[in-house]
Each structure stands twice: as structure tokens, then as C-alpha cells.
PDB file of C-alpha atoms in Angstrom:
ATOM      1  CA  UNK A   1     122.915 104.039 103.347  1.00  0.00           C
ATOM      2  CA  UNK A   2     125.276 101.177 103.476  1.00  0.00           C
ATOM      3  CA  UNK A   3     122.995  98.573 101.755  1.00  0.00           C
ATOM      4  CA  UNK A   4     122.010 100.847  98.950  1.00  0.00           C
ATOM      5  CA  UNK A   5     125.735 101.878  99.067  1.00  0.00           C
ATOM      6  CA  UNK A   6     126.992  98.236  98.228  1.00  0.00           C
ATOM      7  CA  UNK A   7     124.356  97.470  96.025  1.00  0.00           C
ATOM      8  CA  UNK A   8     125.785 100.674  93.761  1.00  0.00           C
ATOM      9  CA  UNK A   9     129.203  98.936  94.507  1.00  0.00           C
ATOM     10  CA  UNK A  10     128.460  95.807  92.851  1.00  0.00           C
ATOM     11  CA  UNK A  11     126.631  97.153  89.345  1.00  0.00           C
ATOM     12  CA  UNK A  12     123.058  96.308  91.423  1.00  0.00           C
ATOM     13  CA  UNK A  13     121.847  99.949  91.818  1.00  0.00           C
ATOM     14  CA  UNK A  14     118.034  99.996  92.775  1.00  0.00           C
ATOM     15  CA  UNK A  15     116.107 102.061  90.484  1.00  0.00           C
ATOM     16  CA  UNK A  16     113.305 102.504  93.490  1.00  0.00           C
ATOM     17  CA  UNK A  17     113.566 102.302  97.112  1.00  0.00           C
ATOM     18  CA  UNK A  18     110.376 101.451  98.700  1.00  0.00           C
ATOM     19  CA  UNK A  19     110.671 103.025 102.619  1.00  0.00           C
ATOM     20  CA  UNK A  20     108.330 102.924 105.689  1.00  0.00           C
ATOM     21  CA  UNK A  21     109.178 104.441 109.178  1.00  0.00           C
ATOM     22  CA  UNK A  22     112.702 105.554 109.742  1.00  0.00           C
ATOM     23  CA  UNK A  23     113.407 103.790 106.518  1.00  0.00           C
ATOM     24  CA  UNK A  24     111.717 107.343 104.995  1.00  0.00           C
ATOM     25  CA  UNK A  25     114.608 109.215 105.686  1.00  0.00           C
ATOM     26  CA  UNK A  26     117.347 107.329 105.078  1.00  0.00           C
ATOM     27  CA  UNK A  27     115.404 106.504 101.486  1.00  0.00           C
ATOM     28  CA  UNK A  28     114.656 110.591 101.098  1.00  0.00           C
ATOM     29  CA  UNK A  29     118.591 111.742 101.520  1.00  0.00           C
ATOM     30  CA  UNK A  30     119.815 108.830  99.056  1.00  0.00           C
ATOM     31  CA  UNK A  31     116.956 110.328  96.155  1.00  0.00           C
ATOM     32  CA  UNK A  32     118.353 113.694  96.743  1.00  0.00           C
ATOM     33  CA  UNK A  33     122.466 113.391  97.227  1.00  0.00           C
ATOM     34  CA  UNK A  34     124.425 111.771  94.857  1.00  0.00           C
ATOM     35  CA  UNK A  35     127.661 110.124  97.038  1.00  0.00           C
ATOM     36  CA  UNK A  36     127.719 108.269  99.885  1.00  0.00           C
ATOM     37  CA  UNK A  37     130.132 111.081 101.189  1.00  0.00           C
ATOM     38  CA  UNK A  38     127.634 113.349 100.954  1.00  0.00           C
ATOM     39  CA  UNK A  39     124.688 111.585 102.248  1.00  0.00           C
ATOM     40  CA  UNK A  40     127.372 110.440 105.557  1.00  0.00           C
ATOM     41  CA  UNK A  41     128.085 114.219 105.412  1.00  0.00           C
ATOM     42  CA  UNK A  42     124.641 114.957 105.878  1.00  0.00           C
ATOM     43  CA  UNK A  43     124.650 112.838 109.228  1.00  0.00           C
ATOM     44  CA  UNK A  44     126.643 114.967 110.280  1.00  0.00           C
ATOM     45  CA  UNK A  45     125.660 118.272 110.106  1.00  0.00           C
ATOM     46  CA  UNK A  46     124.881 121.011 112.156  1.00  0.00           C
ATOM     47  CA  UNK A  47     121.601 120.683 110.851  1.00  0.00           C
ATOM     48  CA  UNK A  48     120.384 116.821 111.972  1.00  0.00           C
ATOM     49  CA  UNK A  49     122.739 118.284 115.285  1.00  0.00           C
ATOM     50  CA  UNK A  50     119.840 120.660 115.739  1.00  0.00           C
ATOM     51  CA  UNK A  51     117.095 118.529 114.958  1.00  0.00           C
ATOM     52  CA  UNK A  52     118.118 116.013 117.247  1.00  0.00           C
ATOM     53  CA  UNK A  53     118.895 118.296 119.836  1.00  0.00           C
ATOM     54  CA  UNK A  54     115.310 119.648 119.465  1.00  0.00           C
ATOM     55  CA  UNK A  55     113.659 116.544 120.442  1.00  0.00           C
ATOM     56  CA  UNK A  56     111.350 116.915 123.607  1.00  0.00           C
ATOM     57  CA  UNK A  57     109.655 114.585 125.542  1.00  0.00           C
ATOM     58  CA  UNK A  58     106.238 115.312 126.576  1.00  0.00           C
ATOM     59  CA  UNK A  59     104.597 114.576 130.145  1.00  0.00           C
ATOM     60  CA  UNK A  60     103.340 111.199 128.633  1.00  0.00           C
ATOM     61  CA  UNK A  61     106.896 110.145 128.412  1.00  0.00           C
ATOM     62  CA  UNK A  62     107.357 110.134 132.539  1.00  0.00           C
ATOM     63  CA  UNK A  63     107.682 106.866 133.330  1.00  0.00           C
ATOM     64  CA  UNK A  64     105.129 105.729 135.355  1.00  0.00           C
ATOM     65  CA  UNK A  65     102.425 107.031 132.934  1.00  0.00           C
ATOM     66  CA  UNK A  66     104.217 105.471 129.921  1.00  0.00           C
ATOM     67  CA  UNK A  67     104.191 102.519 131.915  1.00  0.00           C
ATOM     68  CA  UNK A  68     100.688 102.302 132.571  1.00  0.00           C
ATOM     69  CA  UNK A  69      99.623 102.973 129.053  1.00  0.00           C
ATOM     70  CA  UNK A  70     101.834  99.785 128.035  1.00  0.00           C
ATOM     71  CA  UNK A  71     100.483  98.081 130.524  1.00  0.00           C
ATOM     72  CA  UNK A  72      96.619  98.761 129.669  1.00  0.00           C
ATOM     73  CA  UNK A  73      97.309  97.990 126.471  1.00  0.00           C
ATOM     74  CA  UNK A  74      99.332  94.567 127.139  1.00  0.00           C
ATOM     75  CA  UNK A  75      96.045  93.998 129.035  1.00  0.00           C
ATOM     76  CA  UNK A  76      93.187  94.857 126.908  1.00  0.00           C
ATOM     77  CA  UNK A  77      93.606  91.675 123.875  1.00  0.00           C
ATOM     78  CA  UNK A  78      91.209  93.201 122.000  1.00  0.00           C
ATOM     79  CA  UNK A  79      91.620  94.190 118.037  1.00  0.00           C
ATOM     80  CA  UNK A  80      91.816  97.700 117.599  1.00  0.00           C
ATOM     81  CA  UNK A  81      88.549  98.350 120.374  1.00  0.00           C
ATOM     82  CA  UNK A  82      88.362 101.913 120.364  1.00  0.00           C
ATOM     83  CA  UNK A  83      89.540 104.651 117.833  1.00  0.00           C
ATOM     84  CA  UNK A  84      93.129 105.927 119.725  1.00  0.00           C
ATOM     85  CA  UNK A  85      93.965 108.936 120.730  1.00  0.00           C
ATOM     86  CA  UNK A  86      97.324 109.571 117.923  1.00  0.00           C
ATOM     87  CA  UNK A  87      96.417 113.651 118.189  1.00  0.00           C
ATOM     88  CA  UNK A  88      97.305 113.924 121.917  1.00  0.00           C
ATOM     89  CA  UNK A  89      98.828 110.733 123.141  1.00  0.00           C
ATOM     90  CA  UNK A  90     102.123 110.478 122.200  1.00  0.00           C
ATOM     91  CA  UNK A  91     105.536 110.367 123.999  1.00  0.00           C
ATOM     92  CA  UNK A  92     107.928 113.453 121.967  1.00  0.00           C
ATOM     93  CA  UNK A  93     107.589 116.337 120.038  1.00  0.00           C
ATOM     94  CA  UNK A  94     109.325 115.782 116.420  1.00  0.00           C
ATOM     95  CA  UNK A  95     110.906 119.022 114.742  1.00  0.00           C
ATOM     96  CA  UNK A  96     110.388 119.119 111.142  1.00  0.00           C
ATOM     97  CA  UNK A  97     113.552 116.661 109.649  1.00  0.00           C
ATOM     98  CA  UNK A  98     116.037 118.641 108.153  1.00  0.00           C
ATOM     99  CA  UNK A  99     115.516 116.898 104.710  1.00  0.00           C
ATOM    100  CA  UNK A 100     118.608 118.219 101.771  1.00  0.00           C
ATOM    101  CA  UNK A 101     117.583 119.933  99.012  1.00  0.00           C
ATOM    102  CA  UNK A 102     117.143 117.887  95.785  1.00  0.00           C
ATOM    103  CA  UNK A 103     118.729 119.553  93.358  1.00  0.00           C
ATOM    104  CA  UNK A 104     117.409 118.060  89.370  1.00  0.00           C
ATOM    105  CA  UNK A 105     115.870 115.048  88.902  1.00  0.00           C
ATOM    106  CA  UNK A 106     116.170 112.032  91.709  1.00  0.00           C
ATOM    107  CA  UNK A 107     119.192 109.459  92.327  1.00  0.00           C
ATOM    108  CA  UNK A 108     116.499 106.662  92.471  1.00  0.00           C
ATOM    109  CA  UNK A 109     112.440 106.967  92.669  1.00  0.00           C
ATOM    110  CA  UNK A 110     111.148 106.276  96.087  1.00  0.00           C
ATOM    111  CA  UNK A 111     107.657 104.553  97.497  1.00  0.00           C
ATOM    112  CA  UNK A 112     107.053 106.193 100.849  1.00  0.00           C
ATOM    113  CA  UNK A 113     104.847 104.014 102.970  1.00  0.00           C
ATOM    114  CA  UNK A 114     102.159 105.995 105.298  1.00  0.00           C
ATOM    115  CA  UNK A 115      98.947 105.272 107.109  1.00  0.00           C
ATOM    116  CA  UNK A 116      96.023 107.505 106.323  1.00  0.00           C
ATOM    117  CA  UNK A 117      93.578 108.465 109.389  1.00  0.00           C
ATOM    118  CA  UNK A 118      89.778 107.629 108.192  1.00  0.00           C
ATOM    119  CA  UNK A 119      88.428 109.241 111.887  1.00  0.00           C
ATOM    120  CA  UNK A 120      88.561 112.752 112.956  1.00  0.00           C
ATOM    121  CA  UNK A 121      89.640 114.202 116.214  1.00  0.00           C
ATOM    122  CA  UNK A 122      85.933 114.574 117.642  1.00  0.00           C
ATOM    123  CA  UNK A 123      85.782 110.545 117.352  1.00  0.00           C
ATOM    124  CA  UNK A 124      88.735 109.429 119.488  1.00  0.00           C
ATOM    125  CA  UNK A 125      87.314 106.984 122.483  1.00  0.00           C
ATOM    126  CA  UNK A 126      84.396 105.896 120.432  1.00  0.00           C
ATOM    127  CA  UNK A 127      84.086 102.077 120.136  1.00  0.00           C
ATOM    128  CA  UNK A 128      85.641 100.729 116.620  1.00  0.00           C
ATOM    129  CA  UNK A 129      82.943  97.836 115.758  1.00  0.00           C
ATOM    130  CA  UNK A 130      83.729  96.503 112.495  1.00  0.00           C
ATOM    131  CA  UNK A 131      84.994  99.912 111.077  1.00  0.00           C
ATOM    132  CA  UNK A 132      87.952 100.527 109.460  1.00  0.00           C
ATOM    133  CA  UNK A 133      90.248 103.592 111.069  1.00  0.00           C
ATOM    134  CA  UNK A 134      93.448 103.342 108.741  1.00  0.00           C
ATOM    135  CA  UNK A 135      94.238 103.280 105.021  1.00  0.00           C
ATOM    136  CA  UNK A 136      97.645 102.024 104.043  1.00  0.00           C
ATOM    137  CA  UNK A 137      99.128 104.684 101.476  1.00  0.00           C
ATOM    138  CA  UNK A 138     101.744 104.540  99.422  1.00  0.00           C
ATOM    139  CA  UNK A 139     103.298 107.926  98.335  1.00  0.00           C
ATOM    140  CA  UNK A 140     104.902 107.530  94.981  1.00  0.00           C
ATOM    141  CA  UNK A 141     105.464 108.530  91.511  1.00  0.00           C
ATOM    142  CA  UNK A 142     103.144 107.830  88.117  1.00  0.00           C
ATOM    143  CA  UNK A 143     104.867 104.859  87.563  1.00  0.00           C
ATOM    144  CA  UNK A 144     105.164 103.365  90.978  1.00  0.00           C
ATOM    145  CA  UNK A 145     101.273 104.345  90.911  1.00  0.00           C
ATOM    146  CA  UNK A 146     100.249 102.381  87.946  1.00  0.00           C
ATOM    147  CA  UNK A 147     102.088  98.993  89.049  1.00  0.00           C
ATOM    148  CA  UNK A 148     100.303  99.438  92.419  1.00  0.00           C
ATOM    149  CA  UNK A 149      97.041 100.593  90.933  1.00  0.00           C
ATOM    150  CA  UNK A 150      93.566  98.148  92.110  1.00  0.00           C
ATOM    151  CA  UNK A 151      95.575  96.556  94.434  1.00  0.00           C
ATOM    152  CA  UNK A 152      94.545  96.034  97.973  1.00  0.00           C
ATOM    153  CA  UNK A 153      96.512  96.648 100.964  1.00  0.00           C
ATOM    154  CA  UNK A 154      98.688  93.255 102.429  1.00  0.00           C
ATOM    155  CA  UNK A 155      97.835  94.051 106.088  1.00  0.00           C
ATOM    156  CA  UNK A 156      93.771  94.344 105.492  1.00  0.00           C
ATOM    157  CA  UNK A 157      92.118  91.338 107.268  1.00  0.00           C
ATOM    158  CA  UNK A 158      88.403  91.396 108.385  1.00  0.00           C
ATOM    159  CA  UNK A 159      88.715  91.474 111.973  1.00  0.00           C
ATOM    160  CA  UNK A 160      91.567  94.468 111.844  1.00  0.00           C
ATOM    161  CA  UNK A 161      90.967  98.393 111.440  1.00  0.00           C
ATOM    162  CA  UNK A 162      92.836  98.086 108.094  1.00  0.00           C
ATOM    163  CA  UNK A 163      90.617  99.095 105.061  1.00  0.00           C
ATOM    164  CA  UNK A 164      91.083  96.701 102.004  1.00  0.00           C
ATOM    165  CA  UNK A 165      91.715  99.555  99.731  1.00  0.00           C
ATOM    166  CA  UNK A 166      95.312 100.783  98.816  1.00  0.00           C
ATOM    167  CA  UNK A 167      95.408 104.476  98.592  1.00  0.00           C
ATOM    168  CA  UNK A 168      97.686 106.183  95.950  1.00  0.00           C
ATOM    169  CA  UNK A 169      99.411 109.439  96.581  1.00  0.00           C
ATOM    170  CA  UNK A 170     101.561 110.985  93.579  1.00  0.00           C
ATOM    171  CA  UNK A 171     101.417 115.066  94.703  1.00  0.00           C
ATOM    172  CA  UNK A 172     102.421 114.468  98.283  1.00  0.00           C
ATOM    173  CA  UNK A 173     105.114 116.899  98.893  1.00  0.00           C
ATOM    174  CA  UNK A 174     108.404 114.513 100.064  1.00  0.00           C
ATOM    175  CA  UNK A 175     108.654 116.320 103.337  1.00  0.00           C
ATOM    176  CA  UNK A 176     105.405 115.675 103.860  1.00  0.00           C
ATOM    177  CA  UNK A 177     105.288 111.845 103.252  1.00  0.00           C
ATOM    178  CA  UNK A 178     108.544 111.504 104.996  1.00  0.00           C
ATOM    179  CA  UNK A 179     107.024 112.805 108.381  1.00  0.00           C
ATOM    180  CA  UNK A 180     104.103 110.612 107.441  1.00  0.00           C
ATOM    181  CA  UNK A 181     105.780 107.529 107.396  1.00  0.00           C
ATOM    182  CA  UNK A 182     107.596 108.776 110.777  1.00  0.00           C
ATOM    183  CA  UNK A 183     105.017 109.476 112.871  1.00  0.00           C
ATOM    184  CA  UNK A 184     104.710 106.266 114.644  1.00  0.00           C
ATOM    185  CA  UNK A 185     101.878 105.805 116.924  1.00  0.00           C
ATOM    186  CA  UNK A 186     102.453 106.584 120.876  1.00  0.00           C
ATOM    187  CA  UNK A 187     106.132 107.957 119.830  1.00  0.00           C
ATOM    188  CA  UNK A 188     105.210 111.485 117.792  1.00  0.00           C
ATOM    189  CA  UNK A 189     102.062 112.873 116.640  1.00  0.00           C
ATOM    190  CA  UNK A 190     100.270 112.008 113.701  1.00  0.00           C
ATOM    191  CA  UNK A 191     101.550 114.020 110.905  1.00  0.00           C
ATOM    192  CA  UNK A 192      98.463 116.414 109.560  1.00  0.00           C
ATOM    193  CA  UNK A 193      98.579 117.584 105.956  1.00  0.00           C
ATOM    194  CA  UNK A 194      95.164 119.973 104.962  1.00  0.00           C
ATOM    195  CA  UNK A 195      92.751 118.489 106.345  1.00  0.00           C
ATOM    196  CA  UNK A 196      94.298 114.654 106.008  1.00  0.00           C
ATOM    197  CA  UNK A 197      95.782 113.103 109.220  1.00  0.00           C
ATOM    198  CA  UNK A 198      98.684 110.252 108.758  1.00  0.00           C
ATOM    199  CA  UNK A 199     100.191 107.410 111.331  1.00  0.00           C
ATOM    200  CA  UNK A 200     102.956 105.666 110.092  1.00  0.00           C
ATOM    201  CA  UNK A 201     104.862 103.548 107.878  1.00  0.00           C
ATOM    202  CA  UNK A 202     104.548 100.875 110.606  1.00  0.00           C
ATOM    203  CA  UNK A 203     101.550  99.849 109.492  1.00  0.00           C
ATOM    204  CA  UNK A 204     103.379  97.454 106.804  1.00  0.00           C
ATOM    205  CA  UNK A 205     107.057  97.858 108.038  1.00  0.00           C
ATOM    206  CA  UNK A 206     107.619  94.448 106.029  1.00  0.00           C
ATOM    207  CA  UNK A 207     106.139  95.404 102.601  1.00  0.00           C
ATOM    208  CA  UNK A 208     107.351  92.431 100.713  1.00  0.00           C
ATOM    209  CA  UNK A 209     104.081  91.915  98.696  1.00  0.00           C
ATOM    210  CA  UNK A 210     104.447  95.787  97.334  1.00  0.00           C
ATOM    211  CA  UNK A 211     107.938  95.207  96.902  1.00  0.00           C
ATOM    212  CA  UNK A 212     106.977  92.411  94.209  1.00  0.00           C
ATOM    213  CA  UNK A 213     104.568  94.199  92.657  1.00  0.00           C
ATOM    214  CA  UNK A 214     106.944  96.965  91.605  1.00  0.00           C
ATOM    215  CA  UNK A 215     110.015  95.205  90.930  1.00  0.00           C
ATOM    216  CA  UNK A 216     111.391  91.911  89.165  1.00  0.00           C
ATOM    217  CA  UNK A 217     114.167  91.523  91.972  1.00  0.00           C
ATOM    218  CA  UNK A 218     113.590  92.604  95.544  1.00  0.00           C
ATOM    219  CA  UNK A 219     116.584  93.809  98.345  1.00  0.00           C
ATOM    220  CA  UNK A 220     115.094  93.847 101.688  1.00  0.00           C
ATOM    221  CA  UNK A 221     116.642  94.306 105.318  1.00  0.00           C
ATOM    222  CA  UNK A 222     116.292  91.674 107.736  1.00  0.00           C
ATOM    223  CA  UNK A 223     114.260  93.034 110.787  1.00  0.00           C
ATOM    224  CA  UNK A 224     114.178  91.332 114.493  1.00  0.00           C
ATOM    225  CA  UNK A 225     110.386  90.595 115.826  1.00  0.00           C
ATOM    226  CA  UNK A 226     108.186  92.988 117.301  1.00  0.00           C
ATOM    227  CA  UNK A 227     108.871  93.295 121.094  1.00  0.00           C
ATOM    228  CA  UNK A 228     106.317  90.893 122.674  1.00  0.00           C
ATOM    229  CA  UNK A 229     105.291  93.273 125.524  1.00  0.00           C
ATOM    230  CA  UNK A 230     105.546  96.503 124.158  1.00  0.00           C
ATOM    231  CA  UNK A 231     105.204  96.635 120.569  1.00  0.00           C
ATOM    232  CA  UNK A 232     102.995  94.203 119.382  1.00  0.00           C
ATOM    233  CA  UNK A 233      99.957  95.300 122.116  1.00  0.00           C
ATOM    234  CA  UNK A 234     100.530  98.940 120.718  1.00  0.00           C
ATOM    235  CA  UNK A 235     100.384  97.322 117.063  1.00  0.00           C
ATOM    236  CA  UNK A 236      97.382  95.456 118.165  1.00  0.00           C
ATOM    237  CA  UNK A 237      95.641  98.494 120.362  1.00  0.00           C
ATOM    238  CA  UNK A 238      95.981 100.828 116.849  1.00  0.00           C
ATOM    239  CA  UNK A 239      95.732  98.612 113.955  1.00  0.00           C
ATOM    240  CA  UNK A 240      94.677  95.672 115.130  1.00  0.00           C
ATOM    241  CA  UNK A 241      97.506  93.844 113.801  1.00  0.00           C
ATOM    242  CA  UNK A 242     100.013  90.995 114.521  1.00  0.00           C
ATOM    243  CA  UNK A 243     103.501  92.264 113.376  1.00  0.00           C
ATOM    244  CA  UNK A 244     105.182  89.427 113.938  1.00  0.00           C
ATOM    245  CA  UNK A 245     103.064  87.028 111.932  1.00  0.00           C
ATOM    246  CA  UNK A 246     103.620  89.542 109.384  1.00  0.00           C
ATOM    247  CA  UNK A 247     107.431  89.238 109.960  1.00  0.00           C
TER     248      UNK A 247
END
């Protein structure tokens, strides 16, 4: 709120916010309240009170088993070696976010980053191979959609379990792509929409390349590295990623 705040201040006002992760949210309430009152108001209301309140922790979240899931996976160097388990093993129960209403058009257009499943439930445990499990996807608008459009995704690489292929979504409904981009692997759920499953935005939490490819002049937040012990083996145990030699 307070970047996109200052950038109003000083005659710089994005006309898109591209979000993944937490990012989502903030980037949702800014498209659909007009003053930074009201979007500070909406941090405090009885509303996100409740929603935070409503958190729970699941038995996976006990200590000693989170423990030994971090430490199999700080173990195991692997790429991606098995399709995960983001249906059942994860460490809270996420209410649906208490997103404002948007009343008209947008303050800004927003690019909602998400991570399409390309496995069903009935496959978790098998060995990965070479396959791809994950689709980066970009929920958007037409226009974000046609600067984007034949582009591959930035994270792909040929030994991850990132397909090459950029999906496009422009009828995702904003609650929807929000929780998406949310639903971090090991922390929530995946987030299921028909018969579509989707992990998060962390799968490109530093989207720089998309960034340039939808905008002349890019504003981006300066993020610390990955967590050496924790995060990166869970980024490596999903996607078979590096973050930090993204970051």
C-alpha cells in the first residue's frame, strides 16, 4: 500500500500492478478502493479481524512433524523427485480472504501470478522423471494478455517441473486468482477452481522479465533471499527451483 501510495504521491501512478503471493492481496484491495484511507481502513476491519482469527493450524503444523518434513526435504537434493502431496500436506486452513467489493471499473489493472497443477490427486507419490507438474499462469486482462501472449515462462529450465509454456487466464474470477496466488505450497492448500488445481504465486515471486514485457518502466520491491534451510529445499522439493539464483 505504501509503495503504490507514494508512487500516486509523486505523479508516478502505475497503470498495472503485477502481484504474486501475498503481493495478491495487497494488489486486489488497491484495484478496488480508491484512497489509501480506505484501503488502511480495510486493514482494519472487523472483517480481515475475522479472517485472521479464523486461521487454523492443522496436525501437520505440530512441531515435530513439521520438523521432519523440513528436514526430509533439506535432505533429499533432488529436483522436484516425486509429484507432492499440495491436496493434503499443508500446515493451516485459509478462510476465504475477505476481498472489498469493487465498485465500477478498477483503480489500476492487475497481473495475478499463479501456478497451475498439470497432475491430479490419484498421482501424488509417483516419481516425476522428466515431466513437467506446474504451469506458471498469469491471471490478467485482454491487454495484459496480448503483451504476454507466445511467451514462455522465466522459471522453465529443463531439469525443473516448470513447463516452458506461459498460460493466460483473462475470466478468472479475482477471488479466485487471489487465493491462487496465496496458496503457497506446505503453508495452505492448493486453491481448486472446477476441475483446475493452483499452487502459488511463489513460483516466480521475482517476475522481473514479465514485468518488462508489460511495461516501459518497472517499480519492484526489494525482497531478502530465500531461507537456506527451509525455503529453498521446499522450493526445490515442489518446483524444482533455485529461488535465490532467481533473486
Amino acid at each position: 500500500f505504501g509503495m503504490y501510495a507514494a508512487a500516486v504521491e509523486r505523479g508516478r501512478k502505475p497503470d498495472l500492478l503485477l502481484a504474486s503471493c501475498g503481493g495478491a492481496i495487497a494488489a486486489a484491495v488497491i484495484a478496488a478502493l480508491p484512497t489509501d484511507a480506505q484501503r488502511r481502513a480495510w486493514l482494519a476491519s472487523a472483517d480481515m479481524h475475522r479472517f485472521l482469527l479464523n486461521l487454523r493450524s492443522t496436525p501437520r503444523a505440530a512441531i515435530p512433524v513439521a520438523l521432519a518434513a523440513a528436514v526430509r526435504r533439506g535432505i533429499d537434493a533432488r529436483a522436484a523427485p516425486r509429484v507432492p502431496d499440495l491436496f493434503n500436506d499443508y500446515l493451516f486452513e485459509l478462510p476465504p480472504v475477505p476481498l472489498p467489493a469493487q465498485d465500477g471499473p478498477p483503480q489500476v489493472a492487475l497481473a495475478i501470478i499463479g501456478a497451475k497443477l498439470l497432475f491430479a490427486p490419484g498421482e501424488v507419490g509417483m516419481p516425476r522423471g522428466e515431466r513437467k507438474l506446474y504451469a506458471e499462469t498469469v491471471f490478467c486482462d485482454e491487454r495484459a494478455a496480448a503483451l504476454l501472449a507466445g511467451g514462455a515462462s522465466p522459471v522453465h529450465g529443463p531439469d525443473n517441473a516448470v513447463a516452458p509454456d506461459l498460460l493466460l487466464d483473462t475470466g478468472m474470477a479475482r477471488e479466485d486468482a487471489v487465493r491462487s496466488s496465496i496458496a503457497d505450497m506446505f503453508y495452505f492448500r492448493c486453491h481448486t477452481v472446477g476441475a483446475d488445481h493452483y499452487a502459488g504465486g511463489v513460483i516466480d515471486l521475482f517476475p522481473i522479465e514479465l514485468a518488462h514485457r508489460l511495461a516501459d518502466q518497472v517499480i519492484m520491491e526489494r525482497k531478502s533471499p530465500f531461507h537456506r534451510l527451509l525455503a529453498l529445499p521446499a522450493l526445490r522439493a515442489v518446483f524444482g527451483i533455485d529461488g535465490n539464483v532467481r533473486h
